[in-house]
Coordinates of C-alpha atoms (C1' of nucleotides) in Angstrom, one line a residue:
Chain A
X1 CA 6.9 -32.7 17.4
X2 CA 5.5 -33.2 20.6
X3 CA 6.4 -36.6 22.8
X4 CA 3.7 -38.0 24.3
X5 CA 1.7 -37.5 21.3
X6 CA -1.6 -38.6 22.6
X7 CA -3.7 -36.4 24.6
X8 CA -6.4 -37.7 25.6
X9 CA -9.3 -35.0 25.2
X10 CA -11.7 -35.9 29.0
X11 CA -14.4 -33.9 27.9
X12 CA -16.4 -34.3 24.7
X13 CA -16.7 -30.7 24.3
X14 CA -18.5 -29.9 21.0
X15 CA -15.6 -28.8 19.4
X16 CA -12.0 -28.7 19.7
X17 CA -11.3 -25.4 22.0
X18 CA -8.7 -24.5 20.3
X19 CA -10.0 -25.0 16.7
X20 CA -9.6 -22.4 14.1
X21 CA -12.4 -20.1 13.5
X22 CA -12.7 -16.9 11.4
X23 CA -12.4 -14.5 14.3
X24 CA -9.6 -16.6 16.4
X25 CA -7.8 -15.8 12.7
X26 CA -8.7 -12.0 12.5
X27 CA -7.9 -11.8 16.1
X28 CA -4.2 -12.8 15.7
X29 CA -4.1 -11.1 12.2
X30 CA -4.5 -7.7 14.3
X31 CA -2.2 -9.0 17.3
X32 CA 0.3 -9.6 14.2
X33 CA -0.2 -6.3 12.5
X34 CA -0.3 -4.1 16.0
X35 CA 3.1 -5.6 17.0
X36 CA 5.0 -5.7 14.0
X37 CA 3.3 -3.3 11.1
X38 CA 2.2 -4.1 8.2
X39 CA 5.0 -6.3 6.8
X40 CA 4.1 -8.5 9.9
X41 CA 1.3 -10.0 8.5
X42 CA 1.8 -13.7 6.8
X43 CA 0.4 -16.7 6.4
X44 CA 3.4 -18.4 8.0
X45 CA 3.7 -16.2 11.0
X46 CA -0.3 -16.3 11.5
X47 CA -0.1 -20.2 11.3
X48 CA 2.6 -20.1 14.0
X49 CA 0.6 -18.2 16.3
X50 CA -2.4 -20.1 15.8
X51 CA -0.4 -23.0 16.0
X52 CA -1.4 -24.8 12.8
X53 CA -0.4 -24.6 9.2
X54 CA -1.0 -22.2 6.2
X55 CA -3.0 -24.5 4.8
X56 CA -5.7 -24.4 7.2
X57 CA -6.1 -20.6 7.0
X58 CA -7.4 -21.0 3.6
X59 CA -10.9 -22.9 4.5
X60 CA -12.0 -19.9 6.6
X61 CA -10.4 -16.8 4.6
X62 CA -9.9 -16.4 1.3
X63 CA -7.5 -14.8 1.0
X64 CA -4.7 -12.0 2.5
X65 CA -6.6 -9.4 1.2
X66 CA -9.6 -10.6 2.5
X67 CA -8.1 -11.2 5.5
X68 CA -6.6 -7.4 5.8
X69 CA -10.0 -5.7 4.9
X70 CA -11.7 -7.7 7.6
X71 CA -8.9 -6.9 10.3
X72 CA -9.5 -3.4 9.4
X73 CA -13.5 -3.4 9.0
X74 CA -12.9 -4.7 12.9
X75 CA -10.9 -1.9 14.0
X76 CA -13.2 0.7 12.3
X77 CA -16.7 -1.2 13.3
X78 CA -15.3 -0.5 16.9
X79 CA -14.4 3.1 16.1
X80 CA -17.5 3.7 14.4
X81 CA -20.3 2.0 16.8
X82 CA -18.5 3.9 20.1
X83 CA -21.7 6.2 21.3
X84 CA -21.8 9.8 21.1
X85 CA -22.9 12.0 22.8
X86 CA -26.0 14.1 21.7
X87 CA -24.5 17.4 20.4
X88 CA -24.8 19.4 16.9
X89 CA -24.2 17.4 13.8
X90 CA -21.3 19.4 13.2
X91 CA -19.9 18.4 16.8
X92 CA -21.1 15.3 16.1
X93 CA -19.0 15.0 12.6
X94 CA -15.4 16.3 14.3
X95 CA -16.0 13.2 16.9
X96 CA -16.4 10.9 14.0
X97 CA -13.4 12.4 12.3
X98 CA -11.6 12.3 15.6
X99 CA -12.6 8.7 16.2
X100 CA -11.3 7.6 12.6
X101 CA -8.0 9.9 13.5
X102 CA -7.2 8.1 17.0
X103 CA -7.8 4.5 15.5
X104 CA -5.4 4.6 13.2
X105 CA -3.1 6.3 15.1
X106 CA -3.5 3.7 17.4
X107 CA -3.3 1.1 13.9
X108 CA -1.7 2.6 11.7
X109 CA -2.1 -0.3 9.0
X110 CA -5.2 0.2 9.1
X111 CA -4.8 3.8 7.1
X112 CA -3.0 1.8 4.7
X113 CA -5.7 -1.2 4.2
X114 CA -8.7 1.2 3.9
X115 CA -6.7 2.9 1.2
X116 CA -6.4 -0.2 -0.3
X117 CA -10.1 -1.2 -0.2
X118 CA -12.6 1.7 -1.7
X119 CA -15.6 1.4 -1.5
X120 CA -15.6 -1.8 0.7
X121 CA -17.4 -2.4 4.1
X122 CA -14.8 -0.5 6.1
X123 CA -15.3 2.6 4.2
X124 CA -18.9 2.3 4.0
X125 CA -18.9 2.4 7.6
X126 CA -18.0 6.0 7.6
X127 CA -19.4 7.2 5.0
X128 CA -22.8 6.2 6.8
X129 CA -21.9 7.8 9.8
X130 CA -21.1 10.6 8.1
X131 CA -23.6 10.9 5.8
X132 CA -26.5 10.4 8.4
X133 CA -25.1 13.7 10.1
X134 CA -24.7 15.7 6.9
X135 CA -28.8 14.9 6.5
X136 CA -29.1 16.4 9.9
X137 CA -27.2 19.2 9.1
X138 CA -29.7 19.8 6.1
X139 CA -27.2 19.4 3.5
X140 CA -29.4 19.8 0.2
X141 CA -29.6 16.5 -1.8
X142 CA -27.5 17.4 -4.5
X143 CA -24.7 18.5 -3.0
X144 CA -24.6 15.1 -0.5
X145 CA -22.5 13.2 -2.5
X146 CA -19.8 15.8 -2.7
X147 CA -20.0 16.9 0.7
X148 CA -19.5 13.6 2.0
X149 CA -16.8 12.4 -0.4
X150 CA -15.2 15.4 0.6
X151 CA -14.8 14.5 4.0
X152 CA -14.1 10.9 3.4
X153 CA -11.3 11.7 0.9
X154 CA -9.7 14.2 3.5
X155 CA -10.1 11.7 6.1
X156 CA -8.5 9.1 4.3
X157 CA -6.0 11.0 3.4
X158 CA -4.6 12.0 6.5
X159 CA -4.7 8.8 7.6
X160 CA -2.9 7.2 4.8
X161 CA -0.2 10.0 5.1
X162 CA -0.3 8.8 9.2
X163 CA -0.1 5.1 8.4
X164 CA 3.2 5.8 5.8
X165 CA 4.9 8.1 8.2
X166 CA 4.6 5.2 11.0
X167 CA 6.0 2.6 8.6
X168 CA 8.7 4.7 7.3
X169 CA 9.9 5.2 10.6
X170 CA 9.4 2.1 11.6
X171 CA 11.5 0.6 8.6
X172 CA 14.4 3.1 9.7
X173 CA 13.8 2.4 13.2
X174 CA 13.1 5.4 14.4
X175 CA 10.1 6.9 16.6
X176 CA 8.0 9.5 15.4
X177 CA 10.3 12.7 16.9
X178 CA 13.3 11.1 15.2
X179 CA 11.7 10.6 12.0
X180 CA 9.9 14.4 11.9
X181 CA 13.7 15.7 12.6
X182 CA 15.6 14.0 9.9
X183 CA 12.8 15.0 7.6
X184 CA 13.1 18.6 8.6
X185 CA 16.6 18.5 8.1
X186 CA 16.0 17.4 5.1
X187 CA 13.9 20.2 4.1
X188 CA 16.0 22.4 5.5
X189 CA 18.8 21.9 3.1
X190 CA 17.1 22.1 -0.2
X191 CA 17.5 25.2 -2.1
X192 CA 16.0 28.1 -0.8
X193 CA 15.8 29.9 -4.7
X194 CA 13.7 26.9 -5.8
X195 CA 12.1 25.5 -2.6
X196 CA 11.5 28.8 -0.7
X197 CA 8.4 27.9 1.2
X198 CA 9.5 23.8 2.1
X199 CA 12.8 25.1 3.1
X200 CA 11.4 27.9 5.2
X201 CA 8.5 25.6 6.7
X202 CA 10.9 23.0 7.6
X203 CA 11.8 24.0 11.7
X204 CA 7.6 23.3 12.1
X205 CA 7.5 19.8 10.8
X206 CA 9.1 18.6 14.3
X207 CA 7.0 20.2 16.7
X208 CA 3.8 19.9 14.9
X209 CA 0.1 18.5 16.5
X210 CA -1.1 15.9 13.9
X211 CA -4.2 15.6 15.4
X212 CA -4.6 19.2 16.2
X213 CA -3.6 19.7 12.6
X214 CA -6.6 17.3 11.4
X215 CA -9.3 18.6 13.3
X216 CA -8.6 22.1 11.8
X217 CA -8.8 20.8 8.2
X218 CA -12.3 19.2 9.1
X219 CA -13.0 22.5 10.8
X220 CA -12.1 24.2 7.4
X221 CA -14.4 21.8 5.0
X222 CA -17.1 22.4 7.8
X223 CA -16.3 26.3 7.6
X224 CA -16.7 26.0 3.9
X225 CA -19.7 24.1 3.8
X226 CA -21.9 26.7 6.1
X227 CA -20.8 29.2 4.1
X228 CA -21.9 27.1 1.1
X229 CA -25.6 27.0 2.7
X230 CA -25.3 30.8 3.4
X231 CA -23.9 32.2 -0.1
Chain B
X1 CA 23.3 12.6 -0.7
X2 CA 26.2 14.2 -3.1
X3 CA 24.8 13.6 -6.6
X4 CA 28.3 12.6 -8.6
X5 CA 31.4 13.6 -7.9
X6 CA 32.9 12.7 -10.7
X7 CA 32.7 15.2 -14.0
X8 CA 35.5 14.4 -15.7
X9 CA 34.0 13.5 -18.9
X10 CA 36.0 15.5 -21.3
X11 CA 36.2 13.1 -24.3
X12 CA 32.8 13.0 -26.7
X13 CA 32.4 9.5 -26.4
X14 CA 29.6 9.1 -23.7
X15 CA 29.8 4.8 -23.2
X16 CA 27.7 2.5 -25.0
X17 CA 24.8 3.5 -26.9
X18 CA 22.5 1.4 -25.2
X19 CA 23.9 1.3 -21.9
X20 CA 22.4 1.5 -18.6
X21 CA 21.4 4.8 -16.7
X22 CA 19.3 6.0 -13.7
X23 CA 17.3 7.8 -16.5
X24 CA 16.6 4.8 -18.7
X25 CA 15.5 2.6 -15.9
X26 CA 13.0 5.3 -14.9
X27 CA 11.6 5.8 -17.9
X28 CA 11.4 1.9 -18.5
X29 CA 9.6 1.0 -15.2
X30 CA 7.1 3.9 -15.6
X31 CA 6.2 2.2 -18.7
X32 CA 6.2 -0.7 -17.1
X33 CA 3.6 1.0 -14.5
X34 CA 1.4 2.3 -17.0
X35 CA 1.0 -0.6 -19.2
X36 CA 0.1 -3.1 -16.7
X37 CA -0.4 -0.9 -13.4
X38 CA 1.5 -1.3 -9.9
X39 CA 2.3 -4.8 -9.6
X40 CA 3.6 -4.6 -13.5
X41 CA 7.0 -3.4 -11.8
X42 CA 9.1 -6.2 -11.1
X43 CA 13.1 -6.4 -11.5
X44 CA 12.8 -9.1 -13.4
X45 CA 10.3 -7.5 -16.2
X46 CA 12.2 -4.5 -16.0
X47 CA 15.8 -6.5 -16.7
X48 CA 13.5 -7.8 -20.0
X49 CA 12.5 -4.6 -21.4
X50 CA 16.0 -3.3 -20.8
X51 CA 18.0 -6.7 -22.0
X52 CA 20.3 -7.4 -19.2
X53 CA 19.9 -9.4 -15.9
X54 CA 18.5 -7.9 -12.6
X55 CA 21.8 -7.4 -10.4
X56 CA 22.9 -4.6 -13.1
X57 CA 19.8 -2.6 -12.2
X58 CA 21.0 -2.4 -8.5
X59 CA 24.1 -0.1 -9.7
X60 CA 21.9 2.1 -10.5
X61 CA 19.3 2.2 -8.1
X62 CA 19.1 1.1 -4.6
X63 CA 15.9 -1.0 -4.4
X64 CA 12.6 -0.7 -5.5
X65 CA 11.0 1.8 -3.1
X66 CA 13.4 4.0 -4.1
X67 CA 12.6 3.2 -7.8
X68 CA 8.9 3.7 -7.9
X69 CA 9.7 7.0 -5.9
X70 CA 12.1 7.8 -8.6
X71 CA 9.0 7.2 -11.3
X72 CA 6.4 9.0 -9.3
X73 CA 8.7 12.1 -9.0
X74 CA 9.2 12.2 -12.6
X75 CA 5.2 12.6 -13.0
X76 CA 4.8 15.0 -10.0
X77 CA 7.6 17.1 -11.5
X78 CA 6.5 17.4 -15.1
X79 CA 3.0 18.4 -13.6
X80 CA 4.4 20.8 -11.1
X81 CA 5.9 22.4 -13.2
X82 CA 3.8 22.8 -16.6
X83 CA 3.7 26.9 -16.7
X84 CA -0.1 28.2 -15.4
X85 CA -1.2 31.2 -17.1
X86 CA -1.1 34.1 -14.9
X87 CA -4.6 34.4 -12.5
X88 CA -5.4 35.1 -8.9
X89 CA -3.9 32.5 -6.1
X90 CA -7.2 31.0 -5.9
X91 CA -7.3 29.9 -9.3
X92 CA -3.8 29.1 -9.5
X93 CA -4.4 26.8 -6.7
X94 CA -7.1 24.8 -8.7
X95 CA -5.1 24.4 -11.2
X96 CA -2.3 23.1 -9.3
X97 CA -4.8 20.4 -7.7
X98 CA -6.5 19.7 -10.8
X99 CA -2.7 19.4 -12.9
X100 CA -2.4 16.6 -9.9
X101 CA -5.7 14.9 -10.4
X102 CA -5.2 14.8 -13.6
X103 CA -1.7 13.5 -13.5
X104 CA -2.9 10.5 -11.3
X105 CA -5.6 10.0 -13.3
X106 CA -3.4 9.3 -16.2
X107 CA -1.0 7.2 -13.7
X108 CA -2.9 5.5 -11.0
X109 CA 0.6 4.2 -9.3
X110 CA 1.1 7.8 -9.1
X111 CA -1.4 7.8 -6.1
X112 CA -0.6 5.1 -4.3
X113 CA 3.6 5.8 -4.9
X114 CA 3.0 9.1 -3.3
X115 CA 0.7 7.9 -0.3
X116 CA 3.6 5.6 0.5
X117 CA 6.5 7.9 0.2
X118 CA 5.4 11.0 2.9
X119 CA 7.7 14.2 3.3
X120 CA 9.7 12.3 0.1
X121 CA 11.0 14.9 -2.9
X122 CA 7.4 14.3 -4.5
X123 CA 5.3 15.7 -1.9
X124 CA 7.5 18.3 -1.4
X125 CA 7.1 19.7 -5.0
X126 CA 3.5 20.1 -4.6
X127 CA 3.7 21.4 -1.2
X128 CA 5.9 23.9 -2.5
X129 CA 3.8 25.1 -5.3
X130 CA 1.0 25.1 -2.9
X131 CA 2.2 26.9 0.0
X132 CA 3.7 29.6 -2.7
X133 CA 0.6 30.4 -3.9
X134 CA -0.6 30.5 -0.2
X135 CA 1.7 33.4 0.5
X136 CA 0.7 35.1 -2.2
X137 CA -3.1 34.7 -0.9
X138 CA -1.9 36.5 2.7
X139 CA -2.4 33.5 4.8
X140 CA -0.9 34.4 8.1
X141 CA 2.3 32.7 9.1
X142 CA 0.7 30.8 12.0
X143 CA -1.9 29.1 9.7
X144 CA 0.4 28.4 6.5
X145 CA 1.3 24.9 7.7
X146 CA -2.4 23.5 9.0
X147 CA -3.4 25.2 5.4
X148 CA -0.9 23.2 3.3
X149 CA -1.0 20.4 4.9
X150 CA -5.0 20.4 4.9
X151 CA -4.9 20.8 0.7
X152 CA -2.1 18.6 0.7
X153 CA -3.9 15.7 2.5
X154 CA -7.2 15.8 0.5
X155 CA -5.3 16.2 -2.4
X156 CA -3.3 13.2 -1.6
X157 CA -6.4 11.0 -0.4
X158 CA -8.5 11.7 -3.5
X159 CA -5.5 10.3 -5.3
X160 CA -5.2 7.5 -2.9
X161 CA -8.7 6.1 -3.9
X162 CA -8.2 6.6 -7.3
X163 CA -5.1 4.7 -7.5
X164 CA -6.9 1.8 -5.5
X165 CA -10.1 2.4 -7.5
X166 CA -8.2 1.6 -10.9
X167 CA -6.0 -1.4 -8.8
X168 CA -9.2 -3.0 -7.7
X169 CA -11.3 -2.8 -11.1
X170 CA -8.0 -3.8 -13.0
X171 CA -7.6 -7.1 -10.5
X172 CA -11.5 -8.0 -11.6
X173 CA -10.6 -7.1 -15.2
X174 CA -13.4 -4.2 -14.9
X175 CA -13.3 -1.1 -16.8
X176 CA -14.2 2.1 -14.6
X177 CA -18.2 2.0 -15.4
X178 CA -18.8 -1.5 -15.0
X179 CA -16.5 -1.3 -11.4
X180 CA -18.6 1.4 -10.2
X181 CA -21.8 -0.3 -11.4
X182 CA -21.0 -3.6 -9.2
X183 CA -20.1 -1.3 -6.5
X184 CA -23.5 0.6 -6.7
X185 CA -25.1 -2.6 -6.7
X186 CA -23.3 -4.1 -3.4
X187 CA -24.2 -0.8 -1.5
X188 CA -27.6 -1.0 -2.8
X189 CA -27.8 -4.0 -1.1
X190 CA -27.3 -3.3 2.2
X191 CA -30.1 -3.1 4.9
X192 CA -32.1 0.1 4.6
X193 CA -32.0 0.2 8.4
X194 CA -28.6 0.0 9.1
X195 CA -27.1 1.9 6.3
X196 CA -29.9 4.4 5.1
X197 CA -27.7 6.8 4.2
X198 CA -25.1 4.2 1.7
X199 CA -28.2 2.4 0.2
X200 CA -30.0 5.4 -0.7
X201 CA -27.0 7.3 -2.3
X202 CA -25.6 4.1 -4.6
X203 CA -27.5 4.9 -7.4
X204 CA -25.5 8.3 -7.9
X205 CA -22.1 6.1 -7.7
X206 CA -22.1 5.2 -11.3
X207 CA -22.6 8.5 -12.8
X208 CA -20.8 10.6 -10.6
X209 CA -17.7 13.0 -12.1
X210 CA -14.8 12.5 -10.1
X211 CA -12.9 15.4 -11.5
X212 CA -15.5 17.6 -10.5
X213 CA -16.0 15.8 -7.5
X214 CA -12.6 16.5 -6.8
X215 CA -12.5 20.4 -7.5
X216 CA -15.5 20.6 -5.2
X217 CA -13.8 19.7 -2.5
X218 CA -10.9 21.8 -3.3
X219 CA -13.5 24.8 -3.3
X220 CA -14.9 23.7 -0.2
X221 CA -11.5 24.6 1.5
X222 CA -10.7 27.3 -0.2
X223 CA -14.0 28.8 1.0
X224 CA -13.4 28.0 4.4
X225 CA -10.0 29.4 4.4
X226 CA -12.2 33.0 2.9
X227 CA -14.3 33.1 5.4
X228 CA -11.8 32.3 8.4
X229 CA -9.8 34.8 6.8
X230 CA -12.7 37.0 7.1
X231 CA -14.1 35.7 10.4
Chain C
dG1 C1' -21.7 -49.2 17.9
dA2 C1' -20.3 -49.3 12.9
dC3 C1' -20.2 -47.1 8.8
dA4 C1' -20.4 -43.4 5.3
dT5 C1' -20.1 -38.6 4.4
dA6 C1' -18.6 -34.1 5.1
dA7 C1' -15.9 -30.6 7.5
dA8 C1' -11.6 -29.2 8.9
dT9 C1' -6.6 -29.5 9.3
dG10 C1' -1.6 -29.0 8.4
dG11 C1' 2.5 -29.9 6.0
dA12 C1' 4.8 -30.2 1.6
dA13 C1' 5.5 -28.1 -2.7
dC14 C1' 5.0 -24.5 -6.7
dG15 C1' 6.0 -20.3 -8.7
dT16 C1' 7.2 -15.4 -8.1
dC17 C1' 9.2 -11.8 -5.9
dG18 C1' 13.2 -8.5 -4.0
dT19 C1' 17.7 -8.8 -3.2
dT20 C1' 22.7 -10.5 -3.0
dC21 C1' 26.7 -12.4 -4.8
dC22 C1' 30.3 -12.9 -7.9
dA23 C1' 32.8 -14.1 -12.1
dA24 C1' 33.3 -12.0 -16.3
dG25 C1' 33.3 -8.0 -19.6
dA26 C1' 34.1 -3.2 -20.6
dT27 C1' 36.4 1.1 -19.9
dA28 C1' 39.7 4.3 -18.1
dT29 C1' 44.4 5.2 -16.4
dT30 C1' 49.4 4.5 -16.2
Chain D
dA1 C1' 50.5 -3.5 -22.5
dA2 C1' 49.3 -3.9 -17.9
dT3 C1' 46.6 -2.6 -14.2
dA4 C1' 42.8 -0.8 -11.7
dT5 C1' 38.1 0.5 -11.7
dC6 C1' 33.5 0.7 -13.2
dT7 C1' 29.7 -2.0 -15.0
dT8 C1' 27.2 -6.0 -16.3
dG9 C1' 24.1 -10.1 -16.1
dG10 C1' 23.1 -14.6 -14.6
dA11 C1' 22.7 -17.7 -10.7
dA12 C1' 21.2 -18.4 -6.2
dC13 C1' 19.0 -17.3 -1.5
dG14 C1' 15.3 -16.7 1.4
dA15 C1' 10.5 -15.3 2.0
dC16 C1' 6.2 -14.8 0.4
dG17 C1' 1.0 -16.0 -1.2
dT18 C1' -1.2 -19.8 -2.6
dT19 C1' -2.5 -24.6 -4.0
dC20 C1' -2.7 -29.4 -3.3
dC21 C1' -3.8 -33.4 -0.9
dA22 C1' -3.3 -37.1 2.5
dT23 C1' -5.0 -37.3 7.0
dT24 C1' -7.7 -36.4 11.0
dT25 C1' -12.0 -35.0 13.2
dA26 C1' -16.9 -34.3 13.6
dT27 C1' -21.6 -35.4 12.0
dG28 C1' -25.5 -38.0 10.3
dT29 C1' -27.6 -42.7 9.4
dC30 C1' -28.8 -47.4 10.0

DNA sequence: GACATAAATGGAACGTCGTTCCAAGATATT
DNA sequence: AATATCTTGGAACGACGTTCCATTTATGTC
């Protein structure tokens, strides 16, 4: 490939700098998924970026699905170790929820890979953080488990619903707006006799908050949960 | 989006007995899903089980997102629209969530197909029944869209993990128990210190009901939705 | 410094997939 | 009977995840 093939290293460095390490190969695996989605992820297109062959991916990863849940446990370790500050638990539990909620808006593959890996580190992650706030809320022991679950499943949810929308559109190349308005004119034209409420919901799908919308589904299992505790 | 323009058809004889149709393909690749789960549905499997070659699939369908879409709305629709006996909205929303559960319980794919496939005919049919019954409940215009979209997304993430809990224990040729018990054992695991809320709750991974689990949660909306209605 | 051992690399190759292409067969129309 | 259209199915393309292995690079030993 290259002409004057032999460049001579001065230094005797301990390693080659530019050698392949776990984290140089997560690294570009998010670089790769941020830019292109989550098609954009391959072994090929990693090993052009990292300027080396397939082949040599394999010693530190093993393999894509590996690789995918790690990319994501890195975007959710950030999310989830970001400080808070001291409020209620239930303040406290929207600004987890929100966290998870901007992350993957900001990634949305990573919806898509935690839906792909239950019960793996990623998820873990939350359910901790969660679940240490639920103990300060007083949550009863038996009802823990389905309190937190709860929340997890809704969160993952939305998210997983986020991270489709973004591919779909971005497989149609369209942005968000555009997408939201050829769905709701979708909606629009089915039958009123057998789709009354879709077709008369559509005109709100455009102009929608998808995080406001989130937050007041957590505020609704949080709602339901006090009144649990009272009743 | 015009179905088929052309209804001629006078004469009896329909074609071929064993010809190909949109219909038989579905109903072959959701065979094809069930027997051996998502990655079962290939063109090439499915050109097998129907005896013909994979290009005359393509005249019928246009590719195999909009196949396993096809299949998952064949599910959706035969539990949407199974006849519930007449009860209050509330309970005719649990049964509508549990008819769901329990139809991706039967089909994992079914989960993942519909996380993949957002604002898609599927999706629509259960928000449909949903926000129906939410009329009928009173819910105030203003709030009827953060309400269905709130069921709809824990509904849709509960069915998420369970499609990826029956993918991952299916890769590792585990039934469900022995899945969960390996899981339990990984979280248990984990350092007290860091994760003291995941290593204390593992042991109730195993023998937790996730259909219960499931209504639960379901509850714990509908009761917040009471007592904002109230409030 | 020379040698043996192990770690790490990268390019070629295998098998499978979704999809496209097209020559041939089947059916309908004149 | 001839023509036009719908439908079929097998071959082929390009891309993918993954494996294999010859080669290079670093480490430990005398």
């Amino acid at each position: 490939m290259s002409i004057c093939g032999m460049v001579k290293k001065t230094s005797g460095a301990p390693r080659r700098e530019e050698s392949l390490s776990r984290e140089r190969i997560i690294d570009a695996a998010i670089a790769l998924l941020d830019d292109a989605g989550e098609s954009g992820l391959t072994f090929r297109a990693l090993a052009l970026k990292l300027v080396t062959g397939p082949g040599a991916i394999y010693w530190h990863v093993a393999n894509k699905s590996e690789l995918l849940t790690a990319a994501c446990d890195a975007i959710v370790a950030r999310a989830m170790n970001a400080p808070l500050a001291d409020a209620t638990p239930e303040a406290t539990l929207r600004a987890i929820a929100l966290g998870m909620f901007d992350a993957i808006d900001a990634h949305p593959w990573v919806g898509s890979a935690l839906a792909h890996a239950p019960g793996q580190l990623p998820a873990v992650r939350i359910l901790e953080r969660i679940g240490q706030q639920l103990r300060l809320l007083g949550v009863p022991r038996e009802r823990e488990w389905t309190t937190v679950s709860a929340l997890l499943s809704y969160i993952l949810g939305v998210g997983g619903q986020n991270a489709a929308n973004a591919q779909f559109a971005q497989a149609e190349g369209l942005n968000r707006a555009d997408f939201l308005e050829s769905l709701a004119n979708t909606w629009s034209e089915l039958d009123p006799a057998e789709y009354p409420f879709a077709s008369s919901i559509a005109r709100q799908l455009p102009d929608h908050d998808d995080r406001a919308d989130f937050l007041t589904g957590i505020d609704l299992i949080l709602k339901g949960m006090r009144s649990l505790r009272r009743g």
